């Protein structure tokens, strides 16, 4: 990999909210509805960045 800034492949809930601008309650609602994928690692919930991008892109295409 290059020395360029590397993007994580997953983020925690707080970071997912920050980078998307979606509130915590709404994000959990979208997760419960199956709109946004999560990965559980022990007690930690991770959100794939690619899934966030796909969700946002799908919403953009609806407009």
Coordinates of C-alpha atoms in Angstrom, one line a residue:
X1 CA 0.0 0.0 0.0
X2 CA 1.1 3.6 -0.6
X3 CA 2.0 6.0 2.2
X4 CA -1.1 8.0 1.4
X5 CA -3.7 8.4 4.1
X6 CA -5.4 5.1 4.5
X7 CA -9.1 4.8 5.0
X8 CA -10.4 2.3 7.5
X9 CA -12.5 -0.5 6.2
X10 CA -14.8 -0.3 9.2
X11 CA -15.7 2.3 11.8
X12 CA -17.5 2.3 15.1
X13 CA -21.0 3.7 15.5
X14 CA -19.8 7.1 16.7
X15 CA -17.5 7.6 13.7
X16 CA -20.2 6.3 11.3
X17 CA -22.5 9.1 12.6
X18 CA -19.8 11.7 12.3
X19 CA -18.8 10.9 8.7
X20 CA -22.3 10.5 7.4
X21 CA -24.0 13.2 9.4
X22 CA -26.7 10.7 10.5
X23 CA -27.8 10.9 14.1
X24 CA -27.1 8.0 16.4
X25 CA -30.8 7.1 16.8
X26 CA -31.5 7.2 13.1
X27 CA -28.4 5.1 12.4
X28 CA -29.5 2.4 14.8
X29 CA -33.0 2.6 13.1
X30 CA -31.4 2.1 9.7
X31 CA -29.3 -0.8 11.1
X32 CA -32.4 -2.5 12.5
X33 CA -34.2 -2.1 9.2
X34 CA -31.3 -3.8 7.4
X35 CA -30.4 -0.7 5.4
X36 CA -26.9 -0.5 6.9
X37 CA -24.7 -3.5 7.6
X38 CA -22.9 -4.0 10.8
X39 CA -20.3 -6.5 12.1
X40 CA -20.2 -7.6 15.7
X41 CA -16.8 -8.3 17.2
X42 CA -17.4 -9.2 20.8
X43 CA -19.3 -6.3 22.3
X44 CA -18.1 -3.9 19.6
X45 CA -20.3 -3.0 16.6
X46 CA -18.4 -2.1 13.5
X47 CA -19.9 -0.5 10.3
X48 CA -18.2 -1.2 7.0
X49 CA -17.3 2.0 5.3
X50 CA -18.1 0.5 1.9
X51 CA -21.6 -0.2 3.2
X52 CA -22.0 3.4 4.3
X53 CA -20.9 4.6 0.9
X54 CA -23.3 2.2 -0.9
X55 CA -26.2 3.4 1.4
X56 CA -25.5 7.1 0.6
X57 CA -25.0 6.4 -3.1
X58 CA -28.3 4.5 -3.3
X59 CA -30.1 7.4 -1.6
X60 CA -28.5 9.9 -4.1
X61 CA -29.8 7.8 -7.0
X62 CA -33.3 8.1 -5.7
X63 CA -33.3 11.8 -6.1

